[in-house]
Amino acid sequence: MIRAAAALWLGLLVAAPLLVVGAMSLGVPADGVPPYHIPLLSGEGLGEAEAWSVLTEDGHFLGALWRSLWLAGISAGCCVVLSYPMALGLLRLAPRWRGAVLGLALLPFCVGFVLRMAGWVGLLRDSGVLNQALLAAGLIEAPLPMLYSDGAMLAGMVHGYLPFALLPILAALAARDRALEDAAADLGASRLTIFRTVTLPVTARAGLAGFLLVFIPAAGEFVIPELLGPPEALLAGRAIWQEFFSSRDWPLAAAASVALLGVLLGPMLLWQRAQR
Amino acid sequence: MSLKVEALAKRFGDVPALEGVSLEVGRGEFVSLLGRSGSGKSTLLRLVAGFEAPDAGRILIEGRDMAGLPPQARPCAMMFQSYALFPHLSVHENVAYGLRRAGQYSAARVEEWLALVGLAGFGARRPAQLSGGQQQRVALARALARKPPLLLLDEPLAALDAGLRAATGAELRRLQRETGTSFVMVTHDQAEALALSDRIALLEGGRVVQIGPPDAVHARPATRFVAEFLGAANILEEAGASFALRPEQIQLGGDIPARVLTRQFRGEAWMLECEAADGRRLRVSVPAQGEVPAEGDAVALGWPASALVPLA
């Protein structure tokens, strides 16, 4: 029963859309609804698979894909690096405070995603809270161009995805055997050495899981770069969005989607292995 | 003096764990801290190791006051009840851990320690690939590798199968003698403490109630608690005072009529559970070689006055 439901769910919501997108990527743009024509379905053979050759030969898409992976990697790295001290700090609190403080840390995530990003816009724009405060304090003479920068984009990404890294790392640190750290201290290891040689290695799987849980969705992210990032930063998510909705080249967009998925399969398999 | 503890006190919230404990451990001595869970014995060990700070009192190791020193800076080493072996490191690296921190690492030295605990050739394995007994020996080698003058052992045999415990205990004693290290062992097992220690300190409710060599403590328990805890002594109430009377001190053929309720064979002796005419229950040990009364038999019991040990 459960198996059948799972198979149905996977079939309807994962396999079928994937097949549609896969087929679409083999078509050519055309006027009409839908705006493409698939030679394979009309018995005209495979056709040129033009979208795929554009994708692989045009540096535009490969560059966007590379920048996306780069941004996702840095975002995931920042999330993991921030999660460790946050989680260790949380676990140092008395248990009765821990739940409340964790709740506070996660409270922003009860607010809608777009609203949170709008918050960053309000904070960082030229007439925003931060610039006004700095101007009022006389520290700067003209507003700093903080919004629409790589920094703003990264801040938004880390803010948006932090819980995906924080929660597995927190769970692993809470479940770790404290006697190991006592033993390391007893054997003469400094606190930093204990963290490097014991705490980090025994929670490495959770750290990797947290990294990948951020990396995988972050690689396809397009709302945050759109709202906070520099206009020239073309990322895979935005490139796909543009092809679908602005250029109306659905086959190219579909091919780019399939390529992004293909690239992310590696990290997904790695994440699955980290769970074992 | 390897370890000197003076009037040590420690509370956890409202709960007193130790109340004025004093103890001395000589160089190369094997002292057991024996008591039930909650007696404060593990707290004492953690205070000496530096994982907790005392509320009052002093700890001196090799004559040096340990006040304010973190575990890293204390000359003692600890062997944990769970062994606390690093699961991500090989056996070799586990033993090397302390040596590396002190800049004393050499592969040969680690191999020497592994050989000494009978694990030569096991260096490349992970702790999870070893049996419980082997893990225990890795933990021992790791704790001893830097040759600490004092080793603290928290229930070192508790995690082992009963069959392995006696042999491993003897091994522990051999290593203690060979290395000349002072051992302070926490245990709740009186047989283990009696068999391995030079002296036993009995703890009850955060206090040391008796300390002495195993045979002395066994023969002359100071309190009712010690008599009951060390096992099997009869407690007699006479003229408002309590006395301990060991089962092997009671002879058949006295002037107290009794009946045998049950009997158990203990190898070298039979243990009889008898009920005297006045209703008192007495445990009597009878050598296996002689004639042994059967269950239900009437017997007459007696003991010399010197066998009665007054209890506090």
Coordinates of C-alpha atoms in Angstrom, one line a residue:
Chain A
M1 CA 0.0 0.0 0.0
I2 CA 2.7 2.4 1.1
R3 CA 4.9 1.2 -1.7
A4 CA 2.2 1.7 -4.2
A5 CA 1.5 5.2 -2.9
A6 CA 5.2 6.1 -3.0
A7 CA 5.5 4.7 -6.5
L8 CA 2.4 6.7 -7.6
W9 CA 3.8 9.9 -6.0
L10 CA 7.3 9.4 -7.5
G11 CA 5.7 8.6 -10.9
L12 CA 3.3 11.5 -11.0
L13 CA 5.4 14.2 -9.4
V14 CA 9.0 13.2 -10.3
A15 CA 9.2 10.8 -13.2
A16 CA 6.4 12.3 -15.4
P17 CA 7.5 16.0 -15.2
L18 CA 11.1 14.8 -15.8
L19 CA 10.1 12.9 -18.9
V20 CA 8.1 15.9 -20.2
V21 CA 11.1 18.2 -19.6
G22 CA 13.5 15.7 -21.1
A23 CA 11.3 15.3 -24.2
M24 CA 11.0 19.1 -24.4
S25 CA 14.7 19.5 -24.5
L26 CA 14.9 17.5 -27.7
G27 CA 12.4 19.9 -29.5
V28 CA 12.8 23.1 -31.4
P29 CA 11.0 26.4 -30.6
A30 CA 7.9 27.0 -32.6
D31 CA 5.1 29.5 -32.7
G32 CA 1.9 28.4 -31.0
V33 CA 0.8 26.7 -27.8
P34 CA 2.9 25.0 -26.5
P35 CA 5.7 27.0 -28.0
Y36 CA 7.8 24.1 -29.3
H37 CA 7.8 21.2 -31.6
I38 CA 9.3 17.8 -30.9
P39 CA 10.4 16.0 -34.1
L40 CA 10.7 12.7 -32.2
L41 CA 6.9 12.6 -31.3
S42 CA 5.8 13.3 -34.9
G43 CA 7.9 10.4 -36.2
E44 CA 10.5 12.7 -37.7
G45 CA 13.5 11.1 -36.0
L46 CA 15.6 12.6 -33.3
G47 CA 16.1 15.9 -35.1
E48 CA 19.0 18.2 -34.4
A49 CA 18.6 18.4 -30.6
E50 CA 19.5 22.0 -31.2
A51 CA 19.0 23.0 -27.6
W52 CA 21.7 20.7 -26.4
S53 CA 24.3 21.9 -28.9
V54 CA 23.5 25.5 -27.9
L55 CA 23.8 24.6 -24.3
T56 CA 27.2 22.9 -24.6
E57 CA 28.7 25.4 -27.1
D58 CA 27.4 28.6 -25.7
G59 CA 29.5 29.8 -22.9
H60 CA 26.5 31.7 -21.5
F61 CA 24.9 28.7 -20.0
L62 CA 28.0 26.9 -18.9
G63 CA 29.1 30.1 -17.2
A64 CA 25.8 30.4 -15.4
L65 CA 25.9 26.8 -14.3
W66 CA 29.5 27.2 -13.0
R67 CA 28.6 30.4 -11.1
S68 CA 25.6 28.7 -9.6
L69 CA 27.7 25.8 -8.3
W70 CA 30.2 28.3 -7.0
L71 CA 27.6 30.3 -5.2
A72 CA 25.9 27.2 -3.8
G73 CA 29.3 25.9 -2.6
I74 CA 30.2 29.1 -0.8
S75 CA 26.7 29.4 0.7
A76 CA 26.7 25.9 1.9
G77 CA 30.3 26.3 3.3
C78 CA 29.2 29.5 5.2
C79 CA 26.1 27.7 6.5
V80 CA 28.2 24.8 7.9
V81 CA 30.8 27.1 9.4
L82 CA 28.1 29.2 11.1
S83 CA 26.2 26.1 12.2
Y84 CA 29.0 24.6 14.4
P85 CA 29.4 27.5 16.8
M86 CA 25.6 28.1 16.8
A87 CA 24.9 24.5 17.7
L88 CA 27.7 24.2 20.2
G89 CA 26.4 27.4 21.9
L90 CA 22.9 26.1 21.9
L91 CA 24.0 22.9 23.5
R92 CA 25.8 24.8 26.3
L93 CA 22.6 26.4 27.4
A94 CA 20.6 24.8 30.2
P95 CA 18.1 22.4 28.6
R96 CA 15.1 24.5 29.6
W97 CA 16.5 27.5 27.6
R98 CA 17.7 25.4 24.7
G99 CA 14.2 24.9 23.1
A100 CA 13.3 28.6 23.5
V101 CA 16.6 29.8 22.0
L102 CA 16.4 27.3 19.1
G103 CA 12.9 28.5 18.5
L104 CA 14.1 32.1 18.3
A105 CA 16.9 31.1 16.0
L106 CA 14.4 29.4 13.7
L107 CA 11.6 32.0 14.1
P108 CA 12.5 34.0 10.9
F109 CA 11.8 30.8 9.0
C110 CA 8.2 30.9 9.9
V111 CA 8.0 34.1 7.9
G112 CA 7.5 33.7 4.1
F113 CA 10.7 33.3 2.1
V114 CA 10.1 36.3 -0.2
L115 CA 9.2 38.5 2.7
R116 CA 12.5 37.7 4.4
M117 CA 14.4 38.6 1.3
A118 CA 12.4 41.8 1.1
G119 CA 13.6 42.5 4.6
W120 CA 17.2 42.4 3.3
V121 CA 16.3 44.8 0.6
G122 CA 14.8 47.2 3.2
L123 CA 17.9 46.8 5.3
L124 CA 20.6 47.2 2.6
R125 CA 19.2 49.6 -0.1
D126 CA 20.6 53.1 -0.4
S127 CA 17.7 54.6 1.6
G128 CA 17.6 51.5 3.9
V129 CA 18.0 51.2 7.6
L130 CA 21.7 50.5 7.6
N131 CA 22.7 53.3 5.3
Q132 CA 20.5 55.8 7.1
A133 CA 22.0 54.8 10.5
L134 CA 25.5 55.1 9.1
L135 CA 24.7 58.5 7.6
A136 CA 23.1 59.7 10.8
A137 CA 26.1 58.6 12.8
G138 CA 28.3 60.6 10.4
L139 CA 30.4 57.5 9.5
I140 CA 29.7 57.8 5.8
E141 CA 28.9 60.8 3.5
A142 CA 27.0 59.0 0.8
P143 CA 25.0 55.7 1.0
L144 CA 27.1 52.6 0.5
P145 CA 26.0 50.5 -2.5
M146 CA 25.3 47.3 -0.5
L147 CA 22.2 46.0 -2.2
Y148 CA 22.5 44.2 -5.6
S149 CA 26.0 43.0 -4.7
D150 CA 27.6 39.5 -4.3
G151 CA 27.7 40.1 -0.5
A152 CA 24.0 40.9 -0.3
M153 CA 23.3 37.8 -2.4
L154 CA 25.4 35.6 -0.2
A155 CA 23.9 37.0 3.0
G156 CA 20.4 36.2 1.6
M157 CA 21.4 32.7 0.6
V158 CA 23.0 31.9 4.0
H159 CA 20.0 33.4 5.8
G160 CA 17.6 31.4 3.6
Y161 CA 19.3 28.1 3.9
L162 CA 20.9 28.1 7.3
P163 CA 18.4 25.7 9.0
F164 CA 19.2 22.9 6.5
A165 CA 22.7 22.9 7.8
L166 CA 22.0 23.8 11.4
L167 CA 19.5 21.1 12.2
P168 CA 21.5 18.0 11.2
I169 CA 24.7 19.4 12.8
L170 CA 22.8 20.3 16.0
A171 CA 21.3 16.8 16.1
A172 CA 24.7 15.1 15.6
L173 CA 26.4 17.3 18.2
A174 CA 23.6 16.7 20.7
A175 CA 24.0 12.9 20.3
R176 CA 27.8 12.9 20.4
D177 CA 29.6 11.0 23.2
R178 CA 31.0 13.7 25.5
A179 CA 33.3 11.1 27.1
L180 CA 35.4 11.2 23.9
E181 CA 36.1 14.9 24.4
D182 CA 36.9 14.3 28.1
A183 CA 39.3 11.6 27.1
A184 CA 41.0 13.9 24.6
A185 CA 41.3 16.6 27.3
D186 CA 42.7 14.0 29.7
L187 CA 45.3 13.0 27.1
G188 CA 46.5 16.6 26.9
A189 CA 44.6 18.1 23.9
S190 CA 43.7 21.8 23.9
R191 CA 40.1 22.8 23.3
L192 CA 40.9 23.8 19.7
T193 CA 42.7 20.5 19.1
I194 CA 39.8 18.6 20.7
F195 CA 37.4 20.3 18.2
R196 CA 39.7 19.6 15.3
T197 CA 40.7 16.0 16.1
V198 CA 37.5 14.7 17.8
T199 CA 34.4 16.8 17.6
L200 CA 34.6 17.6 13.9
P201 CA 35.6 14.1 12.7
V202 CA 32.9 12.3 14.8
T203 CA 30.2 14.7 13.4
A204 CA 31.7 14.8 9.8
R205 CA 28.8 12.9 8.3
A206 CA 26.3 15.4 9.7
G207 CA 28.5 18.3 8.5
L208 CA 28.6 16.8 5.0
A209 CA 24.8 16.2 5.1
G210 CA 24.2 19.8 6.1
F211 CA 26.5 21.1 3.4
L212 CA 24.7 19.0 0.7
L213 CA 21.3 19.9 2.0
V214 CA 22.1 23.5 1.4
F215 CA 24.2 23.0 -1.7
I216 CA 21.6 21.0 -3.7
P217 CA 18.6 23.5 -3.5
A218 CA 21.0 26.5 -3.5
A219 CA 22.4 25.5 -6.9
G220 CA 19.0 26.0 -8.6
E221 CA 18.0 29.1 -6.5
F222 CA 16.9 32.1 -8.6
V223 CA 14.7 34.2 -6.3
I224 CA 17.5 35.4 -4.0
P225 CA 20.0 36.3 -6.7
E226 CA 17.2 38.1 -8.5
L227 CA 16.2 40.1 -5.5
L228 CA 19.6 40.8 -3.9
G229 CA 22.3 40.0 -6.4
P230 CA 24.1 42.2 -8.9
P231 CA 22.1 42.4 -12.2
E232 CA 25.0 41.0 -14.2
A233 CA 25.3 37.8 -12.1
L234 CA 23.7 35.2 -14.4
L235 CA 23.0 32.0 -12.5
A236 CA 21.6 28.8 -13.7
G237 CA 18.2 29.3 -12.1
R238 CA 17.8 32.8 -13.5
A239 CA 19.0 31.7 -17.0
I240 CA 16.4 28.9 -17.1
W241 CA 13.7 31.3 -15.9
Q242 CA 14.6 33.8 -18.6
E243 CA 14.5 31.2 -21.3
F244 CA 11.2 29.9 -20.2
F245 CA 9.4 33.2 -19.6
S246 CA 11.3 35.9 -21.5
S247 CA 12.9 34.3 -24.6
R248 CA 10.2 31.6 -24.7
D249 CA 12.8 29.1 -25.9
W250 CA 11.4 26.2 -23.9
P251 CA 13.6 23.4 -25.4
L252 CA 16.7 25.4 -24.4
A253 CA 15.3 26.0 -20.9
A254 CA 14.4 22.3 -20.6
A255 CA 17.9 21.2 -21.7
A256 CA 19.4 23.6 -19.1
S257 CA 17.1 22.2 -16.4
V258 CA 18.1 18.6 -17.3
A259 CA 21.8 19.6 -17.3
L260 CA 21.5 21.2 -13.8
L261 CA 19.7 18.1 -12.5
G262 CA 22.4 15.9 -14.0
V263 CA 25.1 18.0 -12.3
L264 CA 23.3 17.8 -8.9
L265 CA 22.9 14.0 -9.1
G266 CA 26.5 13.6 -7.8
P267 CA 26.0 15.6 -4.6
M268 CA 22.6 13.9 -4.1
L269 CA 24.1 10.4 -4.3
L270 CA 26.9 11.6 -1.9
W271 CA 24.2 12.9 0.5
Q272 CA 22.5 9.5 0.4
R273 CA 25.7 7.8 1.2
A274 CA 26.3 10.2 4.1
Q275 CA 23.0 9.1 5.6
R276 CA 24.1 5.5 6.0
Chain B
M1 CA 52.7 10.1 48.0
S2 CA 51.1 9.8 44.6
L3 CA 47.7 11.2 45.4
K4 CA 46.6 13.1 48.5
V5 CA 43.0 14.2 48.8
E6 CA 42.1 16.5 51.7
A7 CA 38.5 17.2 53.0
L8 CA 37.1 17.2 49.5
A9 CA 33.5 18.4 49.1
K10 CA 31.2 18.7 46.1
R11 CA 27.5 19.4 45.6
F12 CA 25.4 19.2 42.5
G13 CA 22.7 21.7 43.1
D14 CA 21.2 20.7 46.4
V15 CA 22.5 17.2 46.3
P16 CA 25.8 16.6 48.2
A17 CA 28.0 14.2 46.2
L18 CA 31.1 14.3 48.5
E19 CA 31.2 15.4 52.1
G20 CA 34.7 15.9 53.4
V21 CA 36.6 13.0 51.8
S22 CA 40.3 12.5 52.6
L23 CA 42.4 9.8 51.1
E24 CA 46.1 9.0 50.4
V25 CA 47.5 6.8 47.8
G26 CA 51.1 5.8 47.9
R27 CA 53.5 5.4 44.9
G28 CA 52.7 2.2 43.1
E29 CA 49.7 1.4 45.2
F30 CA 46.5 0.0 43.9
V31 CA 43.5 1.5 45.8
S32 CA 39.9 0.8 45.0
L33 CA 37.0 3.1 45.7
L34 CA 34.1 0.8 46.5
G35 CA 30.5 1.8 46.9
R36 CA 27.0 1.7 45.4
S37 CA 26.0 4.1 42.6
G38 CA 25.5 7.5 44.1
S39 CA 28.1 7.0 46.8
G40 CA 30.3 9.7 45.3
K41 CA 33.1 7.4 44.1
S42 CA 32.8 8.5 40.4
T43 CA 32.6 12.1 41.5
L44 CA 35.8 11.7 43.4
L45 CA 37.5 10.3 40.3
R46 CA 36.3 13.1 38.1
L47 CA 37.4 15.7 40.6
V48 CA 40.9 14.2 40.7
A49 CA 41.0 14.1 36.9
G50 CA 39.9 17.7 36.7
F51 CA 36.6 17.3 34.9
E52 CA 34.8 18.9 37.9
A53 CA 36.0 21.5 40.4
P54 CA 35.6 20.8 44.1
D55 CA 33.6 23.1 46.3
A56 CA 36.1 22.7 49.1
G57 CA 39.2 20.7 49.9
R58 CA 42.5 20.1 48.2
I59 CA 43.8 17.6 45.6
L60 CA 47.6 17.0 45.4
I61 CA 49.1 14.7 42.8
E62 CA 52.8 13.9 43.3
G63 CA 52.8 16.7 45.9
R64 CA 51.5 19.4 43.5
D65 CA 48.3 21.2 44.3
M66 CA 45.8 20.7 41.4
A67 CA 43.5 23.6 42.2
G68 CA 42.5 25.4 39.0
L69 CA 44.4 23.1 36.7
P70 CA 42.4 21.7 33.7
P71 CA 42.5 18.0 32.9
Q72 CA 45.2 18.7 30.2
A73 CA 47.6 20.0 32.8
R74 CA 47.2 17.2 35.3
P75 CA 49.8 14.5 35.4
C76 CA 47.2 11.7 35.9
A77 CA 45.5 9.8 33.2
M78 CA 42.0 8.3 33.2
M79 CA 40.5 5.2 31.8
F80 CA 36.8 5.6 31.1
Q81 CA 34.0 3.1 31.8
S82 CA 32.8 3.3 28.2
Y83 CA 36.6 3.3 27.2
A84 CA 35.8 6.4 25.1
L85 CA 38.0 5.2 22.2
F86 CA 38.1 7.5 19.3
P87 CA 35.9 5.7 16.7
H88 CA 37.3 7.5 13.7
L89 CA 41.0 6.7 14.6
S90 CA 42.8 3.4 14.2
V91 CA 44.0 1.5 17.3
H92 CA 47.5 2.8 16.7
E93 CA 46.3 6.4 16.5
N94 CA 44.2 6.0 19.6
V95 CA 47.3 4.9 21.6
A96 CA 49.3 7.6 19.9
Y97 CA 46.9 10.4 20.7
G98 CA 48.4 11.5 24.1
L99 CA 52.0 10.9 22.9
R100 CA 51.3 13.2 19.8
R101 CA 49.9 16.0 22.0
A102 CA 53.0 15.8 24.2
G103 CA 55.4 15.6 21.2
Q104 CA 56.6 12.2 22.4
Y105 CA 55.2 10.2 19.5
S106 CA 57.1 7.4 17.9
A107 CA 55.6 4.5 16.1
A108 CA 57.8 2.1 17.9
R109 CA 56.6 3.3 21.3
V110 CA 53.0 2.8 20.3
E111 CA 53.8 -0.7 19.0
E112 CA 55.5 -1.5 22.3
W113 CA 52.4 -0.5 24.3
L114 CA 50.2 -2.6 22.0
A115 CA 52.5 -5.6 22.5
L116 CA 52.4 -5.0 26.3
V117 CA 48.6 -5.3 26.3
G118 CA 48.7 -8.3 23.9
L119 CA 47.5 -6.4 20.9
A120 CA 50.6 -6.5 18.7
G121 CA 49.5 -6.4 15.0
F122 CA 46.1 -4.8 15.8
G123 CA 47.3 -1.3 15.2
A124 CA 45.6 -0.8 11.8
R125 CA 42.1 -1.8 13.0
R126 CA 39.3 0.5 14.1
P127 CA 38.0 0.2 17.7
A128 CA 34.6 -1.1 16.3
Q129 CA 36.4 -4.1 14.8
L130 CA 37.6 -5.3 18.2
S131 CA 36.0 -7.3 20.9
G132 CA 35.0 -5.7 24.2
G133 CA 38.1 -7.2 25.9
Q134 CA 40.4 -5.9 23.2
Q135 CA 38.8 -2.4 23.4
Q136 CA 39.4 -2.4 27.1
R137 CA 43.1 -3.1 26.5
V138 CA 43.4 -0.4 23.9
A139 CA 41.9 2.1 26.4
L140 CA 44.4 0.9 29.0
A141 CA 47.4 1.3 26.6
R142 CA 46.2 4.7 25.6
A143 CA 45.9 5.9 29.2
L144 CA 49.3 4.4 30.2
A145 CA 51.2 5.5 27.0
R146 CA 52.5 8.7 28.5
K147 CA 53.6 6.9 31.7
P148 CA 51.4 8.9 34.1
P149 CA 52.4 8.4 37.8
L150 CA 48.7 7.9 38.6
L151 CA 46.0 6.1 36.6
L152 CA 42.3 6.6 37.4
L153 CA 40.1 3.7 36.3
D154 CA 36.3 4.1 36.2
E155 CA 34.7 0.7 36.4
P156 CA 37.4 -0.8 34.1
L157 CA 35.9 -4.3 34.1
A158 CA 32.1 -3.5 34.3
A159 CA 31.6 -3.6 30.5
L160 CA 33.1 -7.1 30.2
D161 CA 31.5 -10.5 30.2
A162 CA 31.7 -12.2 33.6
G163 CA 34.0 -14.9 32.2
L164 CA 36.5 -12.4 31.0
R165 CA 36.4 -10.2 34.1
A166 CA 38.6 -12.3 36.4
A167 CA 41.4 -12.8 33.8
T168 CA 41.3 -9.2 32.8
G169 CA 41.5 -8.1 36.4
A170 CA 44.6 -10.2 36.9
E171 CA 46.0 -8.6 33.7
L172 CA 45.3 -5.1 35.1
R173 CA 47.1 -6.0 38.3
R174 CA 50.1 -7.3 36.3
L175 CA 50.4 -4.1 34.3
Q176 CA 50.0 -2.0 37.4
R177 CA 53.0 -3.9 39.0
E178 CA 55.1 -3.9 35.8
T179 CA 54.7 -0.2 35.2
G180 CA 54.8 0.9 38.9
T181 CA 51.9 3.2 38.3
S182 CA 49.6 4.1 41.2
F183 CA 46.0 2.9 40.4
V184 CA 42.8 4.3 41.8
M185 CA 39.9 2.2 40.6
V186 CA 36.3 2.9 41.0
T187 CA 34.1 -0.2 41.3
H188 CA 30.8 -1.3 42.7
D189 CA 31.9 -5.0 42.6
Q190 CA 33.3 -6.0 46.1
A191 CA 34.8 -9.2 44.8
E192 CA 36.8 -7.2 42.2
A193 CA 38.0 -4.7 44.8
L194 CA 39.0 -7.5 47.3
A195 CA 40.9 -9.4 44.7
L196 CA 42.9 -6.6 43.0
S197 CA 43.6 -3.9 45.6
D198 CA 46.3 -3.1 48.0
R199 CA 43.7 -1.1 50.0
I200 CA 40.0 -0.5 49.7
A201 CA 38.2 2.7 50.5
L202 CA 34.5 2.1 51.1
L203 CA 32.2 5.1 50.3
E204 CA 28.7 5.6 51.5
G205 CA 26.7 8.8 51.0
G206 CA 29.7 10.9 49.9
R207 CA 31.9 9.8 52.9
V208 CA 34.7 7.3 53.3
V209 CA 33.4 5.0 56.0
Q210 CA 36.3 2.6 56.1
I211 CA 39.7 2.2 54.5
G212 CA 42.2 -0.6 54.8
P213 CA 43.7 -3.7 53.2
P214 CA 41.1 -6.1 51.7
D215 CA 41.6 -8.9 54.3
A216 CA 41.4 -6.4 57.2
V217 CA 38.3 -4.7 55.8
H218 CA 36.7 -8.1 55.1
A219 CA 37.5 -9.5 58.5
R220 CA 36.6 -6.5 60.6
P221 CA 34.0 -4.3 58.8
A222 CA 33.6 -1.0 60.6
T223 CA 29.9 -0.3 59.9
R224 CA 26.8 -2.2 59.2
F225 CA 26.9 -0.9 55.6
V226 CA 30.4 -2.3 55.1
A227 CA 29.5 -5.6 56.6
E228 CA 26.5 -5.9 54.3
F229 CA 28.3 -4.6 51.3
L230 CA 31.3 -6.8 51.5
G231 CA 28.9 -9.6 51.3
A232 CA 27.3 -12.2 53.3
A233 CA 28.2 -11.3 56.8
N234 CA 25.4 -12.0 59.4
I235 CA 24.4 -9.0 61.4
L236 CA 23.5 -9.7 65.0
E237 CA 21.7 -7.3 67.3
E238 CA 22.7 -8.0 70.9
A239 CA 22.2 -5.8 73.9
G240 CA 21.4 -2.8 71.8
A241 CA 24.6 -3.1 69.7
S242 CA 25.2 -4.5 66.2
F243 CA 27.8 -7.1 65.4
A244 CA 29.1 -8.7 62.2
L245 CA 29.5 -12.4 62.1
R246 CA 31.1 -14.1 59.1
P247 CA 29.4 -17.3 57.9
E248 CA 32.7 -19.2 58.1
Q249 CA 33.1 -18.3 61.8
I250 CA 30.0 -20.2 62.7
Q251 CA 30.5 -23.8 63.7
L252 CA 28.2 -26.7 63.7
G253 CA 28.0 -28.2 67.2
G254 CA 27.2 -25.3 69.6
D255 CA 24.4 -24.4 71.9
I256 CA 22.0 -22.6 69.6
P257 CA 19.3 -24.8 68.1
A258 CA 18.5 -24.1 64.5
R259 CA 17.1 -25.7 61.3
V260 CA 18.6 -25.7 57.8
L261 CA 16.2 -23.9 55.4
T262 CA 18.2 -24.1 52.2
R263 CA 21.7 -25.0 51.1
Q264 CA 23.8 -23.9 48.2
F265 CA 27.0 -25.4 46.9
R266 CA 29.7 -22.9 46.5
G267 CA 32.6 -25.0 45.3
E268 CA 35.0 -25.1 48.3
A269 CA 32.1 -24.8 50.7
W270 CA 28.3 -25.1 51.3
M271 CA 26.4 -22.1 52.3
L272 CA 23.5 -23.0 54.6
E273 CA 20.7 -20.6 55.3
C274 CA 19.5 -21.5 58.9
E275 CA 16.7 -20.3 61.1
A276 CA 17.5 -20.4 64.8
A277 CA 14.8 -21.3 67.4
D278 CA 14.4 -17.6 68.3
G279 CA 13.7 -16.7 64.7
R280 CA 17.1 -15.2 63.7
R281 CA 18.3 -16.1 60.2
L282 CA 22.0 -17.0 60.0
R283 CA 24.1 -17.9 57.0
V284 CA 26.6 -20.6 57.8
S285 CA 29.5 -21.7 55.6
V286 CA 30.4 -25.4 55.9
P287 CA 33.6 -26.9 54.3
A288 CA 32.7 -29.2 51.4
Q289 CA 35.0 -32.0 52.5
G290 CA 33.1 -32.8 55.8
E291 CA 29.6 -33.9 56.5
V292 CA 27.0 -31.4 55.4
P293 CA 23.5 -31.2 56.9
A294 CA 20.6 -31.5 54.4
E295 CA 17.7 -29.1 54.0
G296 CA 15.3 -29.4 56.9
D297 CA 17.9 -31.0 59.3
A298 CA 18.1 -29.7 62.8
V299 CA 21.5 -28.3 63.7
A300 CA 23.2 -26.7 66.7
L301 CA 25.2 -23.5 66.0
G302 CA 28.0 -21.8 67.9
W303 CA 30.8 -19.2 67.5
P304 CA 33.6 -17.9 69.6
A305 CA 33.0 -14.5 71.2
S306 CA 36.0 -13.1 69.3
A307 CA 34.2 -13.8 66.0
L308 CA 31.7 -11.0 66.8
V309 CA 32.9 -7.7 65.2
P310 CA 31.2 -4.7 66.8
L311 CA 29.7 -2.3 64.2
A312 CA 29.4 1.5 64.4

